[in-house]
mmCIF file of C-alpha atoms in Angstrom:
data_model
loop_
_atom_site.group_PDB
_atom_site.id
_atom_site.type_symbol
_atom_site.label_atom_id
_atom_site.label_comp_id
_atom_site.label_asym_id
_atom_site.label_seq_id
_atom_site.Cartn_x
_atom_site.Cartn_y
_atom_site.Cartn_z
ATOM 1 C CA UNK D 1206 36.164 158.656 5.237
ATOM 2 C CA UNK D 1207 33.727 158.371 2.357
ATOM 3 C CA UNK D 1208 36.551 159.091 -0.093
ATOM 4 C CA UNK D 1209 38.600 156.149 1.149
ATOM 5 C CA UNK D 1210 35.542 153.874 1.077
ATOM 6 C CA UNK D 1211 34.966 154.938 -2.547
ATOM 7 C CA UNK D 1212 38.582 154.110 -3.398
ATOM 8 C CA UNK D 1213 38.379 150.700 -1.718
ATOM 9 C CA UNK D 1214 35.142 149.946 -3.585
ATOM 10 C CA UNK D 1215 36.664 150.924 -6.914
ATOM 11 C CA UNK D 1216 39.851 148.920 -6.201
ATOM 12 C CA UNK D 1217 37.853 145.803 -5.322
ATOM 13 C CA UNK D 1218 35.808 146.187 -8.512
ATOM 14 C CA UNK D 1219 39.017 146.359 -10.569
ATOM 15 C CA UNK D 1220 40.616 143.218 -9.109
ATOM 16 C CA UNK D 1221 39.184 140.924 -11.794
ATOM 17 C CA UNK D 1222 39.901 143.440 -14.614
ATOM 18 C CA UNK D 1223 36.251 143.504 -15.772
ATOM 19 C CA UNK D 1224 35.388 144.841 -19.256
ATOM 20 C CA UNK D 1225 32.414 146.808 -17.828
ATOM 21 C CA UNK D 1226 32.341 149.051 -14.756
ATOM 22 C CA UNK D 1227 29.110 150.623 -13.498
ATOM 23 C CA UNK D 1228 29.258 153.613 -11.163
ATOM 24 C CA UNK D 1229 26.166 154.996 -9.438
ATOM 25 C CA UNK D 1230 26.666 158.532 -8.110
ATOM 26 C CA UNK D 1231 30.409 157.977 -7.485
ATOM 27 C CA UNK D 1232 31.140 161.481 -6.179
ATOM 28 C CA UNK D 1233 28.182 162.055 -3.845
ATOM 29 C CA UNK D 1234 29.427 163.099 -0.417
ATOM 30 C CA UNK D 1235 33.018 163.693 -1.493
ATOM 31 C CA UNK D 1236 34.941 166.911 -0.977
ATOM 32 C CA UNK D 1237 35.984 168.921 -4.065
ATOM 33 C CA UNK D 1238 39.504 167.455 -4.163
ATOM 34 C CA UNK D 1239 38.154 163.902 -3.972
ATOM 35 C CA UNK D 1240 35.598 164.678 -6.713
ATOM 36 C CA UNK D 1241 38.413 165.747 -9.051
ATOM 37 C CA UNK D 1242 40.374 162.589 -8.219
ATOM 38 C CA UNK D 1243 37.371 160.316 -8.894
ATOM 39 C CA UNK D 1244 36.577 162.106 -12.173
ATOM 40 C CA UNK D 1245 40.187 161.710 -13.322
ATOM 41 C CA UNK D 1246 40.080 158.044 -12.350
ATOM 42 C CA UNK D 1247 36.850 157.502 -14.324
ATOM 43 C CA UNK D 1248 38.393 159.107 -17.420
ATOM 44 C CA UNK D 1249 41.493 156.907 -17.059
ATOM 45 C CA UNK D 1250 39.407 153.758 -16.557
ATOM 46 C CA UNK D 1251 37.368 154.664 -19.636
ATOM 47 C CA UNK D 1252 40.459 154.149 -21.804
ATOM 48 C CA UNK D 1253 40.623 150.417 -20.986
ATOM 49 C CA UNK D 1254 37.102 149.577 -19.800
ATOM 50 C CA UNK D 1255 33.534 150.403 -20.691
ATOM 51 C CA UNK D 1256 32.435 152.734 -17.895
ATOM 52 C CA UNK D 1257 28.751 153.397 -17.235
ATOM 53 C CA UNK D 1258 28.105 156.400 -15.014
ATOM 54 C CA UNK D 1259 24.638 156.826 -13.539
ATOM 55 C CA UNK D 1260 24.188 160.267 -12.004
ATOM 56 C CA UNK D 1261 21.897 163.251 -11.797
ATOM 57 C CA UNK D 1262 24.880 165.620 -11.494
ATOM 58 C CA UNK D 1263 25.047 166.809 -15.087
ATOM 59 C CA UNK D 1264 28.225 168.862 -14.658
ATOM 60 C CA UNK D 1265 29.886 165.573 -13.739
ATOM 61 C CA UNK D 1266 28.565 163.952 -16.913
ATOM 62 C CA UNK D 1267 29.929 166.833 -18.973
ATOM 63 C CA UNK D 1268 33.319 166.590 -17.248
ATOM 64 C CA UNK D 1269 33.720 162.806 -17.574
ATOM 65 C CA UNK D 1270 31.607 161.270 -20.325
ATOM 66 C CA UNK D 1271 32.238 160.997 -24.053
ATOM 67 C CA UNK D 1272 28.729 159.708 -24.793
ATOM 68 C CA UNK D 1273 25.377 160.372 -23.108
ATOM 69 C CA UNK D 1274 22.286 158.192 -22.935
ATOM 70 C CA UNK D 1275 19.166 159.892 -21.559
ATOM 71 C CA UNK D 1276 16.364 157.600 -20.432
ATOM 72 C CA UNK D 1277 12.809 158.851 -19.937
ATOM 73 C CA UNK D 1278 10.230 156.521 -18.424
ATOM 74 C CA UNK D 1279 12.339 153.490 -19.336
ATOM 75 C CA UNK D 1280 12.935 154.544 -22.958
ATOM 76 C CA UNK D 1281 16.052 156.007 -24.552
ATOM 77 C CA UNK D 1282 15.301 159.537 -25.771
ATOM 78 C CA UNK D 1283 18.888 160.518 -26.613
ATOM 79 C CA UNK D 1284 22.103 158.606 -27.247
ATOM 80 C CA UNK D 1285 24.889 160.794 -28.620
ATOM 81 C CA UNK D 1286 28.379 162.100 -28.098
ATOM 82 C CA UNK D 1287 28.405 164.672 -25.306
ATOM 83 C CA UNK D 1288 29.302 167.630 -27.540
ATOM 84 C CA UNK D 1289 26.773 166.636 -30.225
ATOM 85 C CA UNK D 1290 23.749 166.441 -27.952
ATOM 86 C CA UNK D 1291 23.837 170.158 -27.097
ATOM 87 C CA UNK D 1292 24.409 171.134 -30.738
ATOM 88 C CA UNK D 1293 21.425 169.074 -31.887
ATOM 89 C CA UNK D 1294 19.098 170.670 -29.338
ATOM 90 C CA UNK D 1295 20.251 174.219 -30.005
ATOM 91 C CA UNK D 1296 17.538 175.800 -32.145
ATOM 92 C CA UNK D 1297 17.842 179.276 -30.698
ATOM 93 C CA UNK D 1298 20.718 181.689 -30.310
ATOM 94 C CA UNK D 1299 21.641 182.472 -26.713
ATOM 95 C CA UNK D 1300 23.631 185.514 -25.666
ATOM 96 C CA UNK D 1301 24.628 187.452 -22.561
ATOM 97 C CA UNK D 1302 25.064 191.210 -22.524
ATOM 98 C CA UNK D 1303 26.188 193.644 -19.857
ATOM 99 C CA UNK D 1304 24.946 197.179 -20.519
ATOM 100 C CA UNK D 1305 24.955 200.498 -18.635
ATOM 101 C CA UNK D 1306 23.485 203.914 -19.365
ATOM 102 C CA UNK D 1307 19.763 203.439 -18.703
ATOM 103 C CA UNK D 1308 17.414 201.685 -16.326
ATOM 104 C CA UNK D 1309 17.144 197.911 -16.490
ATOM 105 C CA UNK D 1310 13.571 198.232 -17.766
ATOM 106 C CA UNK D 1311 14.560 200.592 -20.604
ATOM 107 C CA UNK D 1312 17.391 198.328 -21.704
ATOM 108 C CA UNK D 1313 15.218 195.219 -21.489
ATOM 109 C CA UNK D 1314 12.462 196.824 -23.587
ATOM 110 C CA UNK D 1315 14.976 197.970 -26.221
ATOM 111 C CA UNK D 1316 16.531 194.502 -26.435
ATOM 112 C CA UNK D 1317 13.090 192.903 -26.731
ATOM 113 C CA UNK D 1318 12.255 195.184 -29.655
ATOM 114 C CA UNK D 1319 15.215 193.975 -31.725
ATOM 115 C CA UNK D 1320 14.480 191.788 -34.724
ATOM 116 C CA UNK D 1321 14.629 188.011 -34.089
ATOM 117 C CA UNK D 1322 14.750 188.392 -30.291
ATOM 118 C CA UNK D 1323 12.360 185.923 -28.687
ATOM 119 C CA UNK D 1324 13.178 186.329 -25.003
ATOM 120 C CA UNK D 1325 15.047 188.709 -22.704
ATOM 121 C CA UNK D 1326 15.742 188.136 -19.012
ATOM 122 C CA UNK D 1327 17.639 190.295 -16.582
ATOM 123 C CA UNK D 1328 20.442 188.374 -14.868
ATOM 124 C CA UNK D 1329 20.861 189.345 -11.236
ATOM 125 C CA UNK D 1330 20.708 192.900 -9.987
ATOM 126 C CA UNK D 1331 22.719 195.961 -10.778
ATOM 127 C CA UNK D 1332 26.472 195.361 -11.025
ATOM 128 C CA UNK D 1333 28.090 198.733 -10.469
ATOM 129 C CA UNK D 1334 26.436 200.835 -13.125
ATOM 130 C CA UNK D 1335 25.552 197.980 -15.503
ATOM 131 C CA UNK D 1336 22.868 195.315 -15.804
ATOM 132 C CA UNK D 1337 23.222 191.814 -17.174
ATOM 133 C CA UNK D 1338 20.759 190.289 -19.656
ATOM 134 C CA UNK D 1339 20.223 186.893 -21.195
ATOM 135 C CA UNK D 1340 18.864 187.150 -24.746
ATOM 136 C CA UNK D 1341 17.453 184.309 -26.840
ATOM 137 C CA UNK D 1342 16.813 184.603 -30.567
ATOM 138 C CA UNK D 1343 14.728 182.682 -33.080
ATOM 139 C CA UNK D 1344 16.453 180.429 -35.571
ATOM 140 C CA UNK D 1345 19.896 180.946 -34.070
ATOM 141 C CA UNK D 1346 20.027 184.585 -35.217
ATOM 142 C CA UNK D 1347 23.133 186.458 -34.062
ATOM 143 C CA UNK D 1348 22.081 189.805 -32.574
ATOM 144 C CA UNK D 1349 25.463 190.947 -31.284
ATOM 145 C CA UNK D 1350 25.923 193.531 -34.034
ATOM 146 C CA UNK D 1351 22.367 194.835 -33.504
ATOM 147 C CA UNK D 1352 22.940 195.164 -29.750
ATOM 148 C CA UNK D 1353 26.250 196.952 -30.336
ATOM 149 C CA UNK D 1354 24.547 199.383 -32.749
ATOM 150 C CA UNK D 1355 21.691 199.898 -30.272
ATOM 151 C CA UNK D 1356 24.172 200.832 -27.548
ATOM 152 C CA UNK D 1357 26.038 203.243 -29.841
ATOM 153 C CA UNK D 1358 22.764 204.847 -30.976
ATOM 154 C CA UNK D 1359 21.493 205.322 -27.411
ATOM 155 C CA UNK D 1360 24.929 206.231 -26.000
ATOM 156 C CA UNK D 1361 24.862 203.255 -23.632
ATOM 157 C CA UNK D 1362 28.020 201.507 -22.512
ATOM 158 C CA UNK D 1363 28.363 197.878 -23.568
ATOM 159 C CA UNK D 1364 30.529 196.187 -20.932
ATOM 160 C CA UNK D 1365 30.346 192.708 -22.355
ATOM 161 C CA UNK D 1366 28.729 190.304 -24.771
ATOM 162 C CA UNK D 1367 29.092 186.579 -25.245
ATOM 163 C CA UNK D 1368 27.433 183.841 -27.212
ATOM 164 C CA UNK D 1369 26.322 180.982 -25.011
ATOM 165 C CA UNK D 1370 25.576 177.421 -25.951
ATOM 166 C CA UNK D 1371 23.053 175.267 -24.195
ATOM 167 C CA UNK D 1372 24.153 173.802 -20.910
ATOM 168 C CA UNK D 1373 23.634 170.085 -20.407
ATOM 169 C CA UNK D 1374 21.005 170.913 -17.772
ATOM 170 C CA UNK D 1375 19.022 172.841 -20.422
ATOM 171 C CA UNK D 1376 19.236 169.884 -22.818
ATOM 172 C CA UNK D 1377 18.090 167.450 -20.131
ATOM 173 C CA UNK D 1378 15.088 169.618 -19.193
ATOM 174 C CA UNK D 1379 14.122 169.974 -22.862
ATOM 175 C CA UNK D 1380 14.359 166.214 -23.394
ATOM 176 C CA UNK D 1381 12.240 165.506 -20.325
ATOM 177 C CA UNK D 1382 9.631 168.139 -21.239
ATOM 178 C CA UNK D 1383 9.703 167.626 -25.009
ATOM 179 C CA UNK D 1384 6.530 166.079 -26.390
ATOM 180 C CA UNK D 1385 8.522 165.037 -29.474
ATOM 181 C CA UNK D 1386 10.278 162.393 -27.393
ATOM 182 C CA UNK D 1387 6.867 161.107 -26.330
ATOM 183 C CA UNK D 1388 5.708 161.105 -29.979
ATOM 184 C CA UNK D 1389 8.830 159.309 -31.251
ATOM 185 C CA UNK D 1390 8.473 156.698 -28.516
ATOM 186 C CA UNK D 1391 4.796 156.186 -29.455
ATOM 187 C CA UNK D 1392 5.730 155.801 -33.138
ATOM 188 C CA UNK D 1393 8.392 153.226 -32.230
ATOM 189 C CA UNK D 1394 5.768 151.257 -30.283
ATOM 190 C CA UNK D 1395 3.377 151.282 -33.253
ATOM 191 C CA UNK D 1396 6.084 149.934 -35.592
ATOM 192 C CA UNK D 1397 6.625 146.889 -33.359
#
């Protein structure tokens, strides 16, 4: 099976006890149990070896890696600890709310009208009698109290609220789309 071939490949790479191990998409084609085993192995190997993981599966990066290097067009655009890279990119506040008591359109319009709200999206369809919404705010503003007060004022039921950080996928997309990375790369070229 592919899982056993992966294990044999990893074992043969470890025979000489190398200081550096490079893995390219090590979990592609594996079943969920094998993926967990390979991720655990990579974490264990990382304690004694330098492990480089090349993958487009960002949930795998988040689960295994302590440090991330993002390369765009052959240039490094980010090189940070995994938990720091999302914090650095987080300029906006991100929240999820589950609200009932009005139509999705009415709730969405009311949320949009709140101070510091920059974006509101409905998440999925109706869930029982409630609707889910993703809300982004400018400058990291926390609108949870305002949403709670809005629901009390309108006699809506607030089923849930949570603050969300950026996912690694969001960070990657921002880095790839961000003109600032292009500008910083151009400035680095000029200094040479």
